[in-house]
Structures are given as C-alpha cells and as structure tokens.
PDB file of C-alpha atoms in Angstrom:
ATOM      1  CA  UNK O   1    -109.698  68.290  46.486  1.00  0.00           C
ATOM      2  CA  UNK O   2    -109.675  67.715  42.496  1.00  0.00           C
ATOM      3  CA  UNK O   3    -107.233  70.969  42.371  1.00  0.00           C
ATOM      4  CA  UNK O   4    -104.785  69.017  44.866  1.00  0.00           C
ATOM      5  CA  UNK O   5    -105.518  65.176  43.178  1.00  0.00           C
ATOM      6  CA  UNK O   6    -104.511  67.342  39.874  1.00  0.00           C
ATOM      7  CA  UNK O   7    -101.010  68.497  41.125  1.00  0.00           C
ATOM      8  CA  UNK O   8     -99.560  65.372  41.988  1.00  0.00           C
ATOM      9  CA  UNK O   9    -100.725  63.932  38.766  1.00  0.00           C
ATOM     10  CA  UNK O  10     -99.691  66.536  37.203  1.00  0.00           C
ATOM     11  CA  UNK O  11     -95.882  65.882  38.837  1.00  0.00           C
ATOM     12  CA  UNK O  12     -95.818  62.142  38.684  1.00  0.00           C
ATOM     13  CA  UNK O  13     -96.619  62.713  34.506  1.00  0.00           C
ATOM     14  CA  UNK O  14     -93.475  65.194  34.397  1.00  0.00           C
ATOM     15  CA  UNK O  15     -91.082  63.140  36.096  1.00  0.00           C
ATOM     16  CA  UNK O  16     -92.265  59.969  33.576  1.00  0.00           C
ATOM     17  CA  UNK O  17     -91.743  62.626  31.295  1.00  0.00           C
ATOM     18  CA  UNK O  18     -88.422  63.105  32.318  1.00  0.00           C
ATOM     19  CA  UNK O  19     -87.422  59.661  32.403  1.00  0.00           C
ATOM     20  CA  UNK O  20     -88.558  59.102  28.756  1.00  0.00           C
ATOM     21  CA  UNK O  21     -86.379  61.971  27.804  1.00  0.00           C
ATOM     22  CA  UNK O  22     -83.606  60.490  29.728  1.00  0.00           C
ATOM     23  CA  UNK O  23     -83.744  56.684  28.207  1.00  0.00           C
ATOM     24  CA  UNK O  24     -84.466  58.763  24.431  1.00  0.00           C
ATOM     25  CA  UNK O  25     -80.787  60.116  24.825  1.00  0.00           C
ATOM     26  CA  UNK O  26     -79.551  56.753  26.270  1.00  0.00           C
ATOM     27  CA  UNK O  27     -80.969  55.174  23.448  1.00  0.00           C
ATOM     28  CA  UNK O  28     -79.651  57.818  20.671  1.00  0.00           C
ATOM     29  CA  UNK O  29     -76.474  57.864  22.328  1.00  0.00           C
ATOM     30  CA  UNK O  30     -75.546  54.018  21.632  1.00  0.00           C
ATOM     31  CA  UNK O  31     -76.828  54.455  18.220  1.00  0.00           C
ATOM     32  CA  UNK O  32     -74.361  56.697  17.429  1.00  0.00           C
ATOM     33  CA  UNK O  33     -71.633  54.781  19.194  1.00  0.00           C
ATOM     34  CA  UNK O  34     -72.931  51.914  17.607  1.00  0.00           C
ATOM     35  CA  UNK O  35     -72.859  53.589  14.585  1.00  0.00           C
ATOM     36  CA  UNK O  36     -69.154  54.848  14.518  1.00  0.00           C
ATOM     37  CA  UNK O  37     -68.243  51.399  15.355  1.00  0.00           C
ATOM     38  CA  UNK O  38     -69.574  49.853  12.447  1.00  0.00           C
ATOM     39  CA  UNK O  39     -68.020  52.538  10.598  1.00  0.00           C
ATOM     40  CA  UNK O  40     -64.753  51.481  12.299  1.00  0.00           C
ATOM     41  CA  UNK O  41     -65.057  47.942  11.441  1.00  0.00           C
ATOM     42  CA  UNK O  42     -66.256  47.932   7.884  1.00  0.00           C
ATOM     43  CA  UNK O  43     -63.113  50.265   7.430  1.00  0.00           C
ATOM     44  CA  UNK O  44     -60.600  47.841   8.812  1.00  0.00           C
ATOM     45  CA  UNK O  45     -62.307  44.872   6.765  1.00  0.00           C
ATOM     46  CA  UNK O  46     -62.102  47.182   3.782  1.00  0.00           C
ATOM     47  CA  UNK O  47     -58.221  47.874   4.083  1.00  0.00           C
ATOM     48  CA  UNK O  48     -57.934  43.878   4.733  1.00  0.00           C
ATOM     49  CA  UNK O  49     -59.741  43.486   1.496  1.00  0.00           C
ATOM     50  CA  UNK O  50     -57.567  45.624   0.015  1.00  0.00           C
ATOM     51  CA  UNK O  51     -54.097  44.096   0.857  1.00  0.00           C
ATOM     52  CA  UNK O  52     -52.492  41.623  -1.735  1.00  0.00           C
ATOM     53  CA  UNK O  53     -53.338  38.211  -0.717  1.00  0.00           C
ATOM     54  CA  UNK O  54     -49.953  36.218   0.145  1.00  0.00           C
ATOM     55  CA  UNK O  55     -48.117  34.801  -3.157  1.00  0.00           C
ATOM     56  CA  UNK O  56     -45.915  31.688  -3.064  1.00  0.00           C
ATOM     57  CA  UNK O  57     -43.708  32.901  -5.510  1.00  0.00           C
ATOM     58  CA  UNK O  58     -40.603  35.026  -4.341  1.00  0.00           C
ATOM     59  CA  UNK O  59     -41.142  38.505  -3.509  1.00  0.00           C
ATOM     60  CA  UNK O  60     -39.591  41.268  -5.484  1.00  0.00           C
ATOM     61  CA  UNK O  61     -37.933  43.023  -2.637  1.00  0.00           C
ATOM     62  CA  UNK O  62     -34.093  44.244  -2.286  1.00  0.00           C
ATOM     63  CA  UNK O  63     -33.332  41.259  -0.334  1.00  0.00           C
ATOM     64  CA  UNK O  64     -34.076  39.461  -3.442  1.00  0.00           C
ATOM     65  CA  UNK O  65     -31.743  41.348  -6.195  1.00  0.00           C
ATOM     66  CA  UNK O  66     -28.363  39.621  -6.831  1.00  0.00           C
ATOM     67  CA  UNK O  67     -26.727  42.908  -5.297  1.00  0.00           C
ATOM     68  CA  UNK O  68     -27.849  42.092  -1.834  1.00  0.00           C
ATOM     69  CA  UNK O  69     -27.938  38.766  -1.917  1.00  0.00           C
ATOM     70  CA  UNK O  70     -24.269  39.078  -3.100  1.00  0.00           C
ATOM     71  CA  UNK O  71     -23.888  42.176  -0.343  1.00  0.00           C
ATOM     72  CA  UNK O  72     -25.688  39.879   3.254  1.00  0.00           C
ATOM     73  CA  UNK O  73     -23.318  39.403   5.859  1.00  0.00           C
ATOM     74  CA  UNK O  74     -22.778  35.702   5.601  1.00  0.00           C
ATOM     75  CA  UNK O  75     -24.942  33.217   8.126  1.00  0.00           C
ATOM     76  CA  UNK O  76     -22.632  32.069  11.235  1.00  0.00           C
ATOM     77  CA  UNK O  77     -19.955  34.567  10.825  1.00  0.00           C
ATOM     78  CA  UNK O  78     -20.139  35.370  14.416  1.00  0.00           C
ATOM     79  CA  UNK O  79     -21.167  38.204  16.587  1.00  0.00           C
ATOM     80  CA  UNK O  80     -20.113  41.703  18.250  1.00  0.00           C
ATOM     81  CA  UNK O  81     -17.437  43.915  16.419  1.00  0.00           C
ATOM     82  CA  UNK O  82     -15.504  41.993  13.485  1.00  0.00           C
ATOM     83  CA  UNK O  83     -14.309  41.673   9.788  1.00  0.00           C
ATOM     84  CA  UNK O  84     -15.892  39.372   7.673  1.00  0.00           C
ATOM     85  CA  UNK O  85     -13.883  37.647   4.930  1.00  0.00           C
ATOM     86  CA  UNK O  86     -15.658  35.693   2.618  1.00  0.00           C
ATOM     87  CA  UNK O  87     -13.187  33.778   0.316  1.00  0.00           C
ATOM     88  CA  UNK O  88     -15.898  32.577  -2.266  1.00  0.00           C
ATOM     89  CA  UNK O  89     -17.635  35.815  -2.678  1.00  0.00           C
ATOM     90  CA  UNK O  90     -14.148  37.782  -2.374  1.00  0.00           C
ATOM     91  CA  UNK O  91     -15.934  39.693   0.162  1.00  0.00           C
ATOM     92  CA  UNK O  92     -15.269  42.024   3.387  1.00  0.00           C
ATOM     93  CA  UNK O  93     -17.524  43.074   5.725  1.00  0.00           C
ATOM     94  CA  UNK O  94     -17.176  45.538   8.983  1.00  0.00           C
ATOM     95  CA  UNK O  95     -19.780  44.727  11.362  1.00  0.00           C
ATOM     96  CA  UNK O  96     -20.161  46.856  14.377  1.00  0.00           C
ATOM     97  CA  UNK O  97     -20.552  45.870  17.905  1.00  0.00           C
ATOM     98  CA  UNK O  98     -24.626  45.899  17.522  1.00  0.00           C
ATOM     99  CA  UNK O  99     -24.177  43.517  14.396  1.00  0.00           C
ATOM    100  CA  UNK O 100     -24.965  46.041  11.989  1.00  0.00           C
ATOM    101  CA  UNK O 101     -22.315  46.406   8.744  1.00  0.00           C
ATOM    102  CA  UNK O 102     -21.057  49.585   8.441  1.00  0.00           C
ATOM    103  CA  UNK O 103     -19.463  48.719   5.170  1.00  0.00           C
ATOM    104  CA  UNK O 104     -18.986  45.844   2.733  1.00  0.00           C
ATOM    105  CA  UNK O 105     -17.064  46.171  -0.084  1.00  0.00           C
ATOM    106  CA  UNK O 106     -15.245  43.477  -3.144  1.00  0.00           C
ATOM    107  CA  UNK O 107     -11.686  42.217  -2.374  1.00  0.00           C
ATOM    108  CA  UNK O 108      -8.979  40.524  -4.695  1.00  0.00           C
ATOM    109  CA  UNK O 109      -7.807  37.542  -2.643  1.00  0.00           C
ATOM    110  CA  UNK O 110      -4.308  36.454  -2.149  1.00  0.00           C
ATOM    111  CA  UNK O 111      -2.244  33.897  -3.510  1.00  0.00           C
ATOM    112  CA  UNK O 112      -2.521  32.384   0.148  1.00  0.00           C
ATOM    113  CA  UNK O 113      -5.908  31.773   1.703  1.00  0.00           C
ATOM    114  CA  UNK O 114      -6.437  31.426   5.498  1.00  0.00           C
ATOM    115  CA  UNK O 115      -8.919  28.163   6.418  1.00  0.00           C
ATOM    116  CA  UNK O 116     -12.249  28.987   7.685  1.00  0.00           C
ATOM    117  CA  UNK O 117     -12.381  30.142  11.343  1.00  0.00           C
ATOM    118  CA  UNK O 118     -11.892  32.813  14.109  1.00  0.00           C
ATOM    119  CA  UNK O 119      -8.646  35.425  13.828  1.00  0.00           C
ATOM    120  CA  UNK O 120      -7.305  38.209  15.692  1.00  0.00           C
ATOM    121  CA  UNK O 121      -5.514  41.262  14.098  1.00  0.00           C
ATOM    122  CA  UNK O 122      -2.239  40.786  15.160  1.00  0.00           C
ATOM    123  CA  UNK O 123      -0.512  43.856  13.422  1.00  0.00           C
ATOM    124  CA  UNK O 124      -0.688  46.782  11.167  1.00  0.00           C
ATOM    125  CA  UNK O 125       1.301  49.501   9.406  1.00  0.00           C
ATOM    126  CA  UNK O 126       0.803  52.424   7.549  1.00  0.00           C
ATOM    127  CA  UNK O 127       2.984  51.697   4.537  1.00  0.00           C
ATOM    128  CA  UNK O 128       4.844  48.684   3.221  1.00  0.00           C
ATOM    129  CA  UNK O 129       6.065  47.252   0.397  1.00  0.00           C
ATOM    130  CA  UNK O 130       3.833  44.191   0.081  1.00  0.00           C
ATOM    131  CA  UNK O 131       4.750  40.553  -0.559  1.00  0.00           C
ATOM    132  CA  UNK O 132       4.273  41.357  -4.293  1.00  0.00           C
ATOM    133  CA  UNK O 133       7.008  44.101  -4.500  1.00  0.00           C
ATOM    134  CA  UNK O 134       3.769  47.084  -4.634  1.00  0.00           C
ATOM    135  CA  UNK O 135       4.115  49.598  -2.082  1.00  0.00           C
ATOM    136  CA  UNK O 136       0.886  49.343   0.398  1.00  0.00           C
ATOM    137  CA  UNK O 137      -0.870  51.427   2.714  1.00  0.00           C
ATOM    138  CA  UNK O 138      -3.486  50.414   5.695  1.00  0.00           C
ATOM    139  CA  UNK O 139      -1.922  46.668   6.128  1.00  0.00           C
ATOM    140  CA  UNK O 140      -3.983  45.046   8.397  1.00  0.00           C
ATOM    141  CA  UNK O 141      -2.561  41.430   9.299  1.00  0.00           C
ATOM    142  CA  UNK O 142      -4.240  38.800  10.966  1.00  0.00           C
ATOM    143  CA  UNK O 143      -3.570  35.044  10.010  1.00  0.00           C
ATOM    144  CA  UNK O 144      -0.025  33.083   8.758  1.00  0.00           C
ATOM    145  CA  UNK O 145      -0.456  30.224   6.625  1.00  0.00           C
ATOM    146  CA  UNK O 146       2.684  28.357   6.208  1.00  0.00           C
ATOM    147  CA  UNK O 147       5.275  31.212   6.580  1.00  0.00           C
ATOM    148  CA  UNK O 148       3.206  33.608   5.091  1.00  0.00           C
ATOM    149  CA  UNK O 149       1.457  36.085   6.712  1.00  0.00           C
ATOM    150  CA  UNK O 150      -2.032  37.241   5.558  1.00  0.00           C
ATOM    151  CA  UNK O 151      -3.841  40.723   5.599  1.00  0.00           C
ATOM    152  CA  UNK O 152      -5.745  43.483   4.052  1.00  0.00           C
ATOM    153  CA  UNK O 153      -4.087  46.286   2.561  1.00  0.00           C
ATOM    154  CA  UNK O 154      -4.420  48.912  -0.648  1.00  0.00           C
ATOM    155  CA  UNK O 155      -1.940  49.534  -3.059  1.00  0.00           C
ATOM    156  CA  UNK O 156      -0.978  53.152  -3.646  1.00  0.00           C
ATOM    157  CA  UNK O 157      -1.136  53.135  -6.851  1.00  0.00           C
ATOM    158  CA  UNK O 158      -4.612  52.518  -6.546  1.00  0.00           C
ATOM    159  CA  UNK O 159      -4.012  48.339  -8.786  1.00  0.00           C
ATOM    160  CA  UNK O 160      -4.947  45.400  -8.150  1.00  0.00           C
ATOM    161  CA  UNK O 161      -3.200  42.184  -8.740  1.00  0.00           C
ATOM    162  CA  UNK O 162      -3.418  39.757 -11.084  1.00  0.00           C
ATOM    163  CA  UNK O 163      -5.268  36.697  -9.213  1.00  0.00           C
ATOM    164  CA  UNK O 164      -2.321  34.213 -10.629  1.00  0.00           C
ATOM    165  CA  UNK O 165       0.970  35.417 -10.176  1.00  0.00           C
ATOM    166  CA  UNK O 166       2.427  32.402  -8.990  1.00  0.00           C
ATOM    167  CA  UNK O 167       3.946  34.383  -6.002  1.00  0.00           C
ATOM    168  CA  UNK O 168       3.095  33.009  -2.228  1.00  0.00           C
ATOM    169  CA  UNK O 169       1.461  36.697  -1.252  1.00  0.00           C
ATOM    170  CA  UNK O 170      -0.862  37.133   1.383  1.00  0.00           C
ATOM    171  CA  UNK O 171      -1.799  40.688   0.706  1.00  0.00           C
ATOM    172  CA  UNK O 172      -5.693  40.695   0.158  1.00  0.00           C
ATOM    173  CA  UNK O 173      -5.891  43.627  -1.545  1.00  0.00           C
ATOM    174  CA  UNK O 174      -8.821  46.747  -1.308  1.00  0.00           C
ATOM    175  CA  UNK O 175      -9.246  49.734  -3.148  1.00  0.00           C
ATOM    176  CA  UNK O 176      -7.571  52.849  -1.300  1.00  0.00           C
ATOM    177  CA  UNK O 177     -10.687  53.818   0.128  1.00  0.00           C
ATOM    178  CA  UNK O 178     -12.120  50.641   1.744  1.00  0.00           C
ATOM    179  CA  UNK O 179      -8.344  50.031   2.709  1.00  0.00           C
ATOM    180  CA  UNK O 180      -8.974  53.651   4.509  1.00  0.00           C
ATOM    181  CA  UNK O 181     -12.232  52.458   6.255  1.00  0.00           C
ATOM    182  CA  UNK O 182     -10.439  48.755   7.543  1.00  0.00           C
ATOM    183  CA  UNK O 183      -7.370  50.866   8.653  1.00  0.00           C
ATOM    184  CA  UNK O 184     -10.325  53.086  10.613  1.00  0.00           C
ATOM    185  CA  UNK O 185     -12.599  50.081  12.055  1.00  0.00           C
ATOM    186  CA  UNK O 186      -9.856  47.689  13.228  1.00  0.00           C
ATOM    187  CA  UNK O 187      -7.018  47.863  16.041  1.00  0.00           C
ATOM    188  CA  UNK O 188      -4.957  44.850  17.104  1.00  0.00           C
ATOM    189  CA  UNK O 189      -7.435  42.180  18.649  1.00  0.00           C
ATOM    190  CA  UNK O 190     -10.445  43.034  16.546  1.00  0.00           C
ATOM    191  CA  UNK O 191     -11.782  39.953  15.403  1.00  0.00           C
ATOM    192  CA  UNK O 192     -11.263  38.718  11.859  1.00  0.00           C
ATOM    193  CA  UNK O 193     -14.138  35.668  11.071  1.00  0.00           C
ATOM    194  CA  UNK O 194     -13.253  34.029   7.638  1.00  0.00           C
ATOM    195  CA  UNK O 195     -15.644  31.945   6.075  1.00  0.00           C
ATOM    196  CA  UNK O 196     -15.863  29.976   2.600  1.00  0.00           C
TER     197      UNK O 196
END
C-alpha cells in the first residue's frame, strides 16, 4: 500500500509542478511585455522632450518671407476656377477648379482700373493692336469701365508700358509668357475676381 500511496503523490507533486512552470512563463511573459512598453513610452516622452517648445514670436517659415506673402492668393477672392487680379499688389493669379494656383505672376496695370468685384471673360483674340498703339498677343477681356474695355494681354515686343501715359488704356499688360499661360487657362465665361 505505501508503493500505491507513493504514486499518486508522486502525480499530484508533478502536476503542481506543472502549474508552477505554467504561472513562471505567465509571469516572465508580462515582464517582458511590460518591459517593451516602458521602453515604448519613455521613447515617446523622450521625442516630446525633444521637440522645440512653442515660441510666440513669428515662425521663420516660407509663409513668412515677403515673396509669399507678396505671392498668397488674396483672402475672399472667391472659389472654383478663376483669375485673380489684385490692383494693389499688381498681381494675377490662375486658380484651378480645386482652389489651387497654378500660376501667379506681376502685372503692369492699366491706365483704367475695373472696381472690385466678380467678372466674366467676355472676349479674346490672338493679336491686336492694343489701346496704346503696341501690337498684342493673348488679349483676354473681361470688364468696360466707361467706354473702355479692360483685359490682359502681352506685348510682342516683349515691353511694358510706362504706368503714366496719360492715355485711357485698359490693356493690363503680362510678360509673353504669363500672357501664354492666361491665353491657356481662360475661355469666355471663366471668372475674373478683382480685388484691391
């Protein structure tokens, strides 16, 4: 009777055995996932430590250079395709359908300014002789101001006028090859959005 009291102890101690083993590698286990997540989270407070703390003086960025300050599409110039024609800044800009500009580029205004507000183009031609007597390709007209009619062309010649001539022209005048990339973007309708 001891040999067969002695096998069933003998079981019942390998089993416990068993069971340590088991809980040993349950225990290890979350160590080591306890472990890589305090690895984890010292390395995220360590790359938060790192970052520059916020500054209240004006970032350095390209946003913040005169060029693109002088080269953002104005605030409230409207939406979808269009030209933008900013009389103060002598600027154009063509802005796609999505709102992004595709191109902005310096302009010499004309003698005649529209007002502020929404235009259509309402016709263009290839080649003209402008209000100003210079032959001009790429006119793109979309606004009359007291008998004068008002659009964006280039001069062949490649000049630009004089700001004071003392001549009523409404030729707002582009270098040949942003005169190329208006005569490109627009067709009659596209929206013209002048703004001071």
């Amino acid at each position: 009777m001891a040999g067969s009291s002695g096998g069933p102890a003998q079981s019942g101690g390998g089993s416990h055995g068993a069971g340590i083993a088991v809980t040993a590698l349950t225990a290890g286990a979350l160590a080591i996932i306890g472990f890589f997540a305090y690895q984890a989270s010292a390395a995220q407070d360590d790359a938060s430590a790192r970052k520059p703390p916020p500054s209240s003086s004006p970032s350095k960025d390209a946003k913040d250079s005169p060029k693109e300050r002088a080269e953002a599409l104005p605030a409230d110039s409207g939406n979808g395709k269009r030209v933008v024609y900013a009389l103060k800044r002598q600027r154009v800009w063509l802005v796609d359908k999505g709102d992004k500009v595709v191109r902005t580029f310096k302009v010499t205004p004309s003698a005649v300014n529209p007002p502020p507000g929404g235009y259509r183009v309402e016709s263009r031609a290839a080649h003209v002789t402008g209000s100003d007597g210079v032959p001009v390709e790429n006119v793109v007209r979309f606004a009359t101001v007291q008998g004068t009619t008002v659009g964006f062309s280039a001069a062949i010649d490649g000049t630009m006028p004089e700001r004071e001539t003392g001549q009523r022209t409404g030729g707002v005048r582009e270098s040949r090859p942003d005169g190329e990339a208006m005569w490109r973007f627009t067709m009659i309708g596209t929206k013209v959005v002048v703004v001071r």
